């Protein structure tokens, strides 16, 4: 009989919240968080109720501002920006490094907040914090050369990001933008990460960094955070629908922009036999329930290789582990090593479950439909946000799973007979961030890879977002604006001496690939 699980002592939400109140009392008050603007914390906005996806425990909800308040915050950020751009680079670097030291000191609390707020397993939550800290330290060490002959933008950088990587994407970007001489504004994601971002922003603000952190709906705040004349650059990470509206706005206004949007990342199998090399990578594609911009939810497989593919794919997907990320059998033992915990909320789990059922009704063939293991959850806990892995063969063209990124643990497998079919299936979403093609012959890979509409394509290995000097962007509709990474991230939020400087990126009139 499996042992009954219990919550790891000291990891409950109430304890995490008390630690936030103790570490940053200026940013947390009683049962709510505050907004940060004009260099001070404000108990404004209308706090919404919220629950954790882990087990539906009530948590602090976002204190949502209205449009007028957001405009006031943006105007105040411009004043901060004008003062900050006059601060010496040596002083900026020292303050950013001090903020990084504070983040490192509170690394485990930041990670625990990520577990509760967005459901990341402990291993991945700590990695998210570490990547943010280590990545910005790399920039701080080399910023002198990156900023040679460059100056900050005329106005602050506005950041609107998805909830899945609050530290290694959003906080990382904010600190590099500040290092380059800009004031930074960030909107807290609607779905999660509020307390983590608030704590990180409090630690940065204490060191004098010009950070603004606001909560509110995209519709209410977009006029201020995207269209306001004070904004010097818009950095967006999210879906294509919202991204398209932002892209239209920044194009009309001629603003600097970095718009990372969704794309259906695909893994192709063509004239391939090295199955022992592929098998270990298949399970890793389920890290964090594929709630990543560089996840691989689509496999395009040569029909003659389908039996061999299934022989290795099915054991991998059946070995995936999920459950309560803080539940243990031994209170003195380590936290569980899981591939993933909950999805971001119960509504997302239901949406995907319904899409799977609809696809099957319309002809998709279920190859694997996992089930939750009661032995990996607390007795009687709410599991509404959890979903076990699913694999479907040939989803119908009428299904969203055929052409859109599911952002959850649902794989679709498409069989093809020709190279033309392979490429068409791999390019189903008109642009992706990453792709992989597994084939034995290097010459075949070199011939087919340029025809795959992805920014990065791996030969038999997965590609990731990367960081530090590695460039990142997108192809087609998966990206708009400047590419980032290394010197290009700094260039995207600064101005050079050349008039009419053309940024490497995916713009309407040109697309410069690295």
Coordinates of C-alpha atoms in Angstrom, one line a residue:
X1 CA 0.0 0.0 0.0
X2 CA 1.4 3.4 -1.0
X3 CA 2.2 5.7 1.9
X4 CA -0.1 8.7 2.6
X5 CA 1.5 11.9 1.4
X6 CA 1.8 15.1 3.5
X7 CA 2.9 18.6 2.7
X8 CA 6.6 19.2 3.2
X9 CA 6.9 21.1 6.5
X10 CA 7.6 24.8 6.0
X11 CA 6.4 24.9 2.3
X12 CA 2.7 25.7 2.9
X13 CA 1.4 28.9 1.3
X14 CA 0.7 30.6 4.7
X15 CA 4.4 30.2 5.6
X16 CA 5.5 31.5 2.2
X17 CA 3.2 34.5 2.6
X18 CA 4.5 35.3 6.1
X19 CA 8.1 35.1 4.7
X20 CA 7.1 37.7 2.0
X21 CA 5.7 40.0 4.7
X22 CA 8.9 39.7 6.7
X23 CA 11.3 40.2 3.8
X24 CA 9.5 43.0 2.0
X25 CA 6.9 44.6 4.2
X26 CA 6.8 47.6 2.0
X27 CA 5.4 45.5 -0.9
X28 CA 3.0 43.1 1.0
X29 CA 0.3 44.2 3.3
X30 CA -1.9 41.9 5.3
X31 CA -3.6 39.7 2.6
X32 CA -2.7 41.8 -0.4
X33 CA 0.2 43.0 -2.6
X34 CA 0.8 46.5 -3.7
X35 CA 1.5 48.2 -7.0
X36 CA 4.9 49.8 -7.4
X37 CA 5.2 53.2 -9.3
X38 CA 6.8 56.5 -8.9
X39 CA 9.4 54.9 -6.7
X40 CA 6.9 53.9 -4.0
X41 CA 4.4 51.1 -3.2
X42 CA 0.7 52.0 -3.4
X43 CA -2.3 50.2 -1.9
X44 CA -4.3 51.1 -5.0
X45 CA -6.2 49.0 -7.5
X46 CA -9.0 46.5 -7.0
X47 CA -7.6 43.1 -5.7
X48 CA -9.1 40.1 -7.3
X49 CA -9.5 36.7 -5.6
X50 CA -7.1 34.1 -6.7
X51 CA -6.2 30.5 -5.9
X52 CA -3.1 28.4 -6.5
X53 CA -3.3 25.8 -9.2
X54 CA -1.5 23.3 -6.9
X55 CA -4.6 22.6 -4.8
X56 CA -6.9 25.6 -5.1
X57 CA -5.7 27.2 -1.8
X58 CA -6.7 30.9 -1.8
X59 CA -3.7 33.2 -2.6
X60 CA -3.2 37.0 -3.1
X61 CA -4.9 38.3 -6.2
X62 CA -3.7 41.1 -8.5
X63 CA -4.5 44.6 -7.4
X64 CA -5.8 45.7 -10.8
X65 CA -5.5 49.3 -11.8
X66 CA -7.7 51.2 -14.2
X67 CA -6.4 53.0 -17.3
X68 CA -6.1 56.4 -15.6
X69 CA -3.9 55.1 -12.8
X70 CA -1.8 53.2 -15.4
X71 CA -1.2 56.5 -17.3
X72 CA -0.1 58.2 -14.1
X73 CA 2.3 55.4 -13.4
X74 CA 3.8 55.6 -17.0
X75 CA 4.3 59.4 -16.7
X76 CA 6.1 58.9 -13.4
X77 CA 8.3 56.2 -15.0
X78 CA 9.4 58.7 -17.6
X79 CA 10.6 61.0 -14.9
X80 CA 12.5 58.1 -13.4
X81 CA 13.9 57.2 -16.8
X82 CA 15.3 60.7 -17.4
X83 CA 17.1 60.6 -14.1
X84 CA 18.3 57.0 -14.5
X85 CA 19.9 57.5 -17.9
X86 CA 22.2 60.1 -16.4
X87 CA 23.5 57.6 -13.7
X88 CA 26.9 56.4 -14.6
X89 CA 27.3 52.9 -16.0
X90 CA 29.5 51.9 -13.1
X91 CA 26.9 53.0 -10.6
X92 CA 24.1 51.2 -12.6
X93 CA 26.2 48.0 -12.7
X94 CA 26.8 48.1 -9.0
X95 CA 23.1 48.6 -8.2
X96 CA 22.1 45.7 -10.5
X97 CA 24.7 43.5 -9.0
X98 CA 23.4 44.4 -5.5
X99 CA 19.9 43.5 -6.6
X100 CA 21.2 40.1 -7.9
X101 CA 22.8 39.4 -4.6
X102 CA 19.5 40.1 -2.9
X103 CA 17.7 37.8 -5.3
X104 CA 20.3 35.1 -4.6
X105 CA 19.8 35.5 -0.9
X106 CA 16.1 34.9 -1.2
X107 CA 16.3 32.3 -4.0
X108 CA 14.4 29.5 -2.3
X109 CA 11.5 31.8 -1.3
X110 CA 11.2 33.1 -4.9
X111 CA 11.2 29.4 -6.1
X112 CA 8.6 28.4 -3.5
X113 CA 6.4 31.2 -4.7
X114 CA 6.7 29.9 -8.3
X115 CA 5.7 26.5 -7.1
X116 CA 2.5 27.8 -5.5
X117 CA 1.6 30.5 -8.0
X118 CA 2.3 28.7 -11.3
X119 CA 2.7 25.1 -10.3
X120 CA 6.3 24.6 -11.2
X121 CA 8.0 21.5 -9.7
X122 CA 10.7 22.5 -7.2
X123 CA 13.6 21.6 -9.5
X124 CA 12.3 23.8 -12.3
X125 CA 11.3 26.6 -10.0
X126 CA 14.8 26.9 -8.6
X127 CA 16.3 26.7 -12.1
X128 CA 14.1 29.6 -13.2
X129 CA 15.4 31.8 -10.5
X130 CA 19.0 30.7 -11.1
X131 CA 18.8 31.4 -14.8
X132 CA 17.6 34.9 -14.1
X133 CA 20.4 35.6 -11.7
X134 CA 23.2 34.0 -13.6
X135 CA 22.1 35.4 -16.9
X136 CA 22.0 39.0 -15.7
X137 CA 25.4 38.6 -14.0
X138 CA 26.8 37.6 -17.5
X139 CA 25.4 40.9 -18.9
X140 CA 26.8 42.9 -16.0
X141 CA 30.2 41.5 -16.6
X142 CA 30.3 42.5 -20.3
X143 CA 28.0 45.5 -20.4
X144 CA 30.8 48.0 -21.0
X145 CA 31.6 46.6 -24.5
X146 CA 27.9 46.0 -25.3
X147 CA 27.1 49.7 -24.6
X148 CA 30.0 51.2 -26.6
X149 CA 28.7 54.2 -28.4
X150 CA 25.1 53.5 -27.4
X151 CA 22.7 55.4 -25.2
X152 CA 19.4 54.5 -23.5
X153 CA 16.1 55.0 -25.3
X154 CA 14.1 58.2 -25.0
X155 CA 11.5 56.5 -22.7
X156 CA 11.1 53.5 -20.4
X157 CA 10.7 49.9 -21.6
X158 CA 7.2 48.4 -21.2
X159 CA 7.2 44.7 -20.4
X160 CA 4.1 42.5 -20.9
X161 CA 4.9 38.8 -20.5
X162 CA 3.2 35.5 -20.0
X163 CA 3.1 33.8 -16.6
X164 CA 5.3 30.7 -17.3
X165 CA 8.8 32.2 -16.7
X166 CA 8.5 35.2 -14.3
X167 CA 12.1 35.2 -13.4
X168 CA 14.3 33.8 -16.2
X169 CA 12.3 35.7 -18.9
X170 CA 10.6 38.8 -17.3
X171 CA 12.9 39.7 -14.4
X172 CA 15.9 38.9 -16.5
X173 CA 14.7 41.3 -19.2
X174 CA 13.9 44.0 -16.7
X175 CA 17.3 44.0 -15.1
X176 CA 19.2 44.0 -18.4
X177 CA 17.0 46.9 -19.6
X178 CA 17.8 48.8 -16.4
X179 CA 21.5 47.9 -16.7
X180 CA 21.4 49.5 -20.2
X181 CA 20.1 52.7 -18.8
X182 CA 16.3 52.5 -19.0
X183 CA 13.5 52.7 -16.5
X184 CA 11.4 49.6 -16.7
X185 CA 7.7 48.9 -16.4
X186 CA 6.2 45.5 -16.1
X187 CA 2.6 44.3 -16.0
X188 CA 2.0 41.3 -13.7
X189 CA 0.7 38.3 -15.8
X190 CA -3.0 37.8 -15.2
X191 CA -2.7 34.1 -14.5
X192 CA 0.1 33.8 -12.0
X193 CA 3.4 34.9 -10.6
X194 CA 2.2 38.0 -8.7
X195 CA 3.9 37.4 -5.4
X196 CA 7.2 36.2 -7.0
X197 CA 7.4 39.3 -9.2
X198 CA 6.4 41.6 -6.4
X199 CA 9.2 40.2 -4.1
X200 CA 11.8 40.4 -6.9
X201 CA 10.7 44.0 -7.8
X202 CA 10.9 45.0 -4.1
X203 CA 14.5 43.7 -3.9
X204 CA 15.4 45.6 -7.1
X205 CA 13.7 48.8 -6.0
X206 CA 15.6 48.8 -2.7
X207 CA 18.9 49.1 -4.6
X208 CA 17.6 52.2 -6.5
X209 CA 16.6 50.5 -9.7
X210 CA 13.8 52.4 -11.6
X211 CA 11.2 49.6 -11.6
X212 CA 7.5 50.0 -12.0
X213 CA 5.2 46.9 -11.4
X214 CA 1.5 47.2 -12.2
X215 CA -1.5 44.8 -12.2
X216 CA -4.5 45.1 -14.5
X217 CA -6.3 43.7 -17.4
X218 CA -4.6 43.9 -20.8
X219 CA -7.6 45.7 -22.3
X220 CA -7.6 48.3 -19.5
X221 CA -3.8 48.9 -19.4
X222 CA -2.8 48.5 -23.1
X223 CA -3.4 52.1 -24.0
X224 CA -0.9 53.2 -21.3
X225 CA 1.6 50.3 -21.6
X226 CA 1.7 50.1 -25.4
X227 CA 0.4 53.4 -26.9
X228 CA 1.5 56.0 -24.4
X229 CA 3.9 58.5 -26.0
X230 CA 6.2 58.1 -23.0
X231 CA 7.0 54.5 -23.8
X232 CA 10.3 53.9 -25.6
X233 CA 10.0 50.2 -26.3
X234 CA 7.4 47.4 -25.9
X235 CA 8.6 43.9 -25.0
X236 CA 5.8 41.4 -25.2
X237 CA 5.6 37.6 -24.7
X238 CA 2.2 36.0 -25.3
X239 CA -0.3 34.7 -27.7
X240 CA -0.7 35.6 -31.3
X241 CA -4.1 37.3 -31.0
X242 CA -2.9 39.8 -28.4
X243 CA 0.5 40.0 -30.0
X244 CA -1.1 41.0 -33.3
X245 CA -2.9 43.9 -31.7
X246 CA 0.2 45.1 -30.0
X247 CA 2.2 44.7 -33.3
X248 CA -0.4 46.9 -35.1
X249 CA -0.1 49.6 -32.4
X250 CA 3.7 49.7 -32.3
X251 CA 3.9 49.7 -36.1
X252 CA 1.5 52.7 -36.3
X253 CA 3.5 54.6 -33.7
X254 CA 7.0 53.6 -34.9
X255 CA 8.0 52.2 -31.4
X256 CA 10.8 49.8 -30.7
X257 CA 9.3 46.4 -30.1
X258 CA 10.2 42.8 -29.2
X259 CA 7.1 40.7 -29.6
X260 CA 7.5 36.9 -28.9
X261 CA 4.3 35.1 -29.9
X262 CA 3.2 31.5 -30.0
X263 CA 4.1 29.0 -32.7
X264 CA 3.6 25.2 -33.1
X265 CA 7.1 23.8 -32.6
X266 CA 7.5 20.5 -34.4
X267 CA 9.9 17.5 -34.3
X268 CA 10.2 15.7 -37.7
X269 CA 11.3 12.1 -38.2
X270 CA 12.6 11.3 -41.7
X271 CA 14.8 8.4 -42.9
X272 CA 15.9 7.9 -39.3
X273 CA 17.2 4.9 -37.4
X274 CA 19.0 6.1 -34.3
X275 CA 16.1 5.4 -31.9
X276 CA 18.3 4.8 -28.8
X277 CA 19.5 8.4 -29.1
X278 CA 15.9 9.8 -29.5
X279 CA 14.2 7.8 -26.7
X280 CA 15.8 9.7 -23.7
X281 CA 14.8 13.0 -25.2
X282 CA 11.1 12.2 -25.6
X283 CA 10.3 12.3 -21.9
X284 CA 12.1 15.5 -21.4
X285 CA 9.8 17.2 -23.9
X286 CA 7.1 16.9 -21.1
X287 CA 9.0 19.2 -18.7
X288 CA 6.6 21.6 -17.0
X289 CA 3.7 20.0 -18.9
X290 CA 4.9 21.6 -22.2
X291 CA 3.9 25.0 -20.8
X292 CA 7.0 26.5 -22.5
X293 CA 7.4 28.6 -25.7
X294 CA 10.0 26.1 -26.9
X295 CA 8.0 22.9 -26.1
X296 CA 7.6 20.3 -28.8
X297 CA 3.9 19.3 -28.9
X298 CA 3.9 18.0 -32.6
X299 CA 5.8 15.1 -34.0
X300 CA 5.7 14.6 -37.8
X301 CA 6.7 11.0 -38.5
X302 CA 7.5 9.2 -41.7
X303 CA 4.9 6.5 -42.1
X304 CA 7.3 3.7 -42.6
X305 CA 9.0 4.6 -39.3
X306 CA 5.8 4.9 -37.3
X307 CA 6.1 1.5 -35.6
X308 CA 9.7 2.1 -34.5
X309 CA 8.7 5.6 -33.3
X310 CA 5.9 4.2 -31.2
X311 CA 8.1 1.5 -29.7
X312 CA 10.2 4.3 -28.2
X313 CA 7.7 7.1 -27.7
X314 CA 5.0 5.2 -25.7
X315 CA 7.4 3.9 -22.9
X316 CA 8.7 7.5 -22.6
X317 CA 5.3 9.1 -22.3
X318 CA 4.1 6.4 -19.9
X319 CA 7.1 7.1 -17.6
X320 CA 6.2 10.8 -17.2
X321 CA 5.5 11.7 -13.5
X322 CA 3.2 14.4 -12.3
X323 CA 1.6 15.2 -9.0
X324 CA 1.5 17.7 -6.1
X325 CA 5.0 19.4 -6.3
X326 CA 5.3 19.8 -2.5
X327 CA 3.8 16.5 -1.3
X328 CA 6.1 13.9 0.4
X329 CA 5.9 10.6 2.1
X330 CA 8.7 11.4 4.5
X331 CA 8.5 14.9 6.0
X332 CA 12.3 14.8 6.4
X333 CA 12.9 13.7 2.9
X334 CA 13.5 15.7 -0.3
X335 CA 10.7 17.2 -2.5
X336 CA 9.5 14.9 -5.3
X337 CA 11.3 14.8 -8.7
X338 CA 8.4 15.4 -11.0
X339 CA 8.2 16.2 -14.7
X340 CA 5.4 18.5 -14.0
X341 CA 2.7 19.5 -11.5
X342 CA -0.6 21.3 -12.4
X343 CA -1.4 23.3 -15.4
X344 CA -1.7 27.1 -14.8
X345 CA -5.4 26.7 -13.7
X346 CA -8.4 24.4 -13.8
X347 CA -9.9 26.3 -16.7
X348 CA -6.9 25.4 -18.9
X349 CA -7.0 21.8 -17.9
X350 CA -10.7 21.7 -18.9
X351 CA -10.1 23.5 -22.2
X352 CA -7.5 21.0 -23.2
X353 CA -9.5 18.0 -22.0
X354 CA -12.5 19.2 -24.1
X355 CA -10.3 19.8 -27.2
X356 CA -8.9 16.3 -26.9
X357 CA -12.4 14.8 -26.6
X358 CA -13.6 16.9 -29.6
X359 CA -10.6 15.8 -31.7
X360 CA -11.3 12.2 -30.9
X361 CA -14.9 12.6 -31.8
X362 CA -13.8 14.0 -35.2
X363 CA -11.5 11.1 -36.0
X364 CA -8.2 11.6 -34.1
X365 CA -6.8 8.3 -32.8
X366 CA -5.8 8.2 -29.1
X367 CA -2.4 6.6 -28.8
X368 CA -2.0 7.4 -25.1
X369 CA -4.4 8.8 -22.5
X370 CA -2.8 8.9 -19.1
X371 CA -4.6 9.1 -15.7
X372 CA -3.7 10.9 -12.5
X373 CA -2.1 8.6 -9.8
X374 CA -3.8 9.2 -6.5
X375 CA -0.6 8.2 -4.7
X376 CA 1.1 11.4 -5.9
X377 CA -1.5 13.8 -4.3
X378 CA -2.5 14.8 -0.8
X379 CA -5.6 13.0 0.5
X380 CA -8.8 14.8 -0.7
X381 CA -6.9 17.7 -2.4
X382 CA -8.4 19.6 -5.4
X383 CA -6.8 18.2 -8.6
X384 CA -8.9 20.3 -11.0
X385 CA -5.8 21.9 -12.6
X386 CA -4.0 18.6 -13.3
X387 CA -4.0 16.8 -16.6
X388 CA -2.1 13.6 -17.5
X389 CA -0.3 13.3 -20.8
X390 CA -2.3 12.6 -24.0
X391 CA -1.0 11.6 -27.4
X392 CA -3.3 11.8 -30.5
X393 CA -2.6 10.5 -34.0
X394 CA -3.7 12.7 -36.9
X395 CA -5.9 15.4 -35.3
X396 CA -8.5 16.6 -37.8
X397 CA -7.9 20.0 -39.6
X398 CA -11.0 21.3 -37.8
X399 CA -9.4 20.8 -34.4
X400 CA -7.3 23.6 -32.7
X401 CA -4.8 20.8 -31.9
X402 CA -4.1 20.5 -35.6
X403 CA -2.6 24.0 -36.1
X404 CA -2.2 25.7 -32.7
X405 CA 0.1 25.3 -29.7
X406 CA -1.8 23.5 -26.9
X407 CA 0.4 24.8 -24.1
X408 CA -0.2 21.7 -22.1
X409 CA 0.7 18.0 -22.1
X410 CA -1.0 17.0 -25.3
X411 CA 1.1 15.6 -28.2
X412 CA -0.2 15.3 -31.7
X413 CA 1.5 12.9 -34.2
X414 CA 1.1 13.4 -37.9
X415 CA 2.1 10.7 -40.5
X416 CA 3.6 11.7 -43.8
X417 CA 4.9 9.9 -46.9
X418 CA 6.9 12.5 -48.8
X419 CA 9.3 15.3 -48.0
X420 CA 6.8 17.9 -49.2
X421 CA 4.2 16.5 -46.7
X422 CA 6.9 16.6 -44.0
X423 CA 7.6 20.2 -44.6
X424 CA 4.0 21.2 -44.9
X425 CA 3.1 19.5 -41.6
X426 CA 6.1 21.0 -39.8
X427 CA 5.1 24.5 -41.0
X428 CA 1.4 24.2 -40.1
X429 CA 1.4 27.3 -37.9
X430 CA 3.2 29.7 -40.2
X431 CA 6.2 30.2 -38.1
X432 CA 7.7 28.8 -34.9
X433 CA 10.4 29.5 -32.5
X434 CA 12.2 26.2 -32.6
X435 CA 12.1 22.9 -34.5
X436 CA 14.0 19.6 -34.7
X437 CA 14.6 17.3 -37.6
X438 CA 15.9 13.8 -36.9
X439 CA 17.4 12.1 -40.0
X440 CA 20.5 10.0 -40.4
X441 CA 22.0 11.8 -43.4
X442 CA 23.6 15.2 -42.7
X443 CA 23.1 16.2 -46.3
X444 CA 19.4 15.6 -46.1
X445 CA 19.2 17.7 -42.9
X446 CA 21.1 20.5 -44.5
X447 CA 18.8 20.5 -47.5
X448 CA 15.5 20.3 -45.5
X449 CA 16.3 22.5 -42.5
X450 CA 16.2 25.8 -44.3
X451 CA 12.7 25.1 -45.5
X452 CA 11.4 24.7 -41.9
X453 CA 9.8 27.9 -40.7
X454 CA 11.5 28.1 -37.3
X455 CA 14.1 30.4 -35.9
X456 CA 16.2 27.6 -34.6
X457 CA 16.3 24.1 -36.0
X458 CA 18.2 21.2 -34.3
X459 CA 19.6 18.1 -36.0
X460 CA 18.2 15.4 -33.8
X461 CA 18.4 17.5 -30.7
X462 CA 15.9 19.9 -29.2
X463 CA 16.5 23.6 -29.3
X464 CA 15.8 26.0 -26.4
X465 CA 15.3 29.7 -25.9
X466 CA 18.9 30.0 -24.9
X467 CA 20.3 33.0 -23.0
X468 CA 23.4 35.1 -22.7
X469 CA 25.2 35.3 -26.1
X470 CA 22.8 33.0 -27.9
X471 CA 20.3 34.8 -30.2
X472 CA 16.6 34.2 -30.0
X473 CA 13.7 35.2 -32.2
X474 CA 11.0 33.7 -34.3
X475 CA 10.0 33.0 -37.9
X476 CA 6.8 34.0 -39.6
X477 CA 3.9 34.9 -37.2
X478 CA 5.7 33.6 -34.1
X479 CA 7.7 36.9 -33.7
X480 CA 7.6 40.5 -34.5
X481 CA 10.4 43.1 -34.0
X482 CA 13.9 42.9 -32.7
X483 CA 15.8 39.6 -32.1
X484 CA 17.3 39.3 -28.6
X485 CA 20.2 37.6 -26.9
X486 CA 23.7 38.8 -26.0
X487 CA 24.5 42.2 -27.6
X488 CA 21.3 42.2 -29.6
X489 CA 19.2 42.3 -26.3
X490 CA 21.1 45.4 -25.3
X491 CA 20.9 46.9 -28.8
X492 CA 17.1 46.4 -28.8
X493 CA 16.7 48.7 -25.8
X494 CA 19.4 51.3 -26.7
X495 CA 20.2 53.7 -29.6
X496 CA 23.3 53.8 -31.6
X497 CA 25.1 56.6 -33.3
X498 CA 23.8 55.7 -36.8
X499 CA 20.6 57.5 -38.0
X500 CA 17.8 55.2 -38.9
X501 CA 19.5 52.1 -37.4
X502 CA 18.0 48.8 -38.6
X503 CA 17.7 46.3 -35.9
X504 CA 18.2 42.6 -36.8
X505 CA 14.8 41.0 -36.4
X506 CA 11.5 40.0 -38.0
X507 CA 10.0 43.3 -39.3
X508 CA 7.5 43.8 -42.1
X509 CA 10.1 45.0 -44.6
X510 CA 13.1 42.8 -43.8
X511 CA 14.1 39.6 -41.8
X512 CA 17.7 39.3 -41.0
X513 CA 18.7 35.8 -39.7
X514 CA 21.8 35.2 -37.7

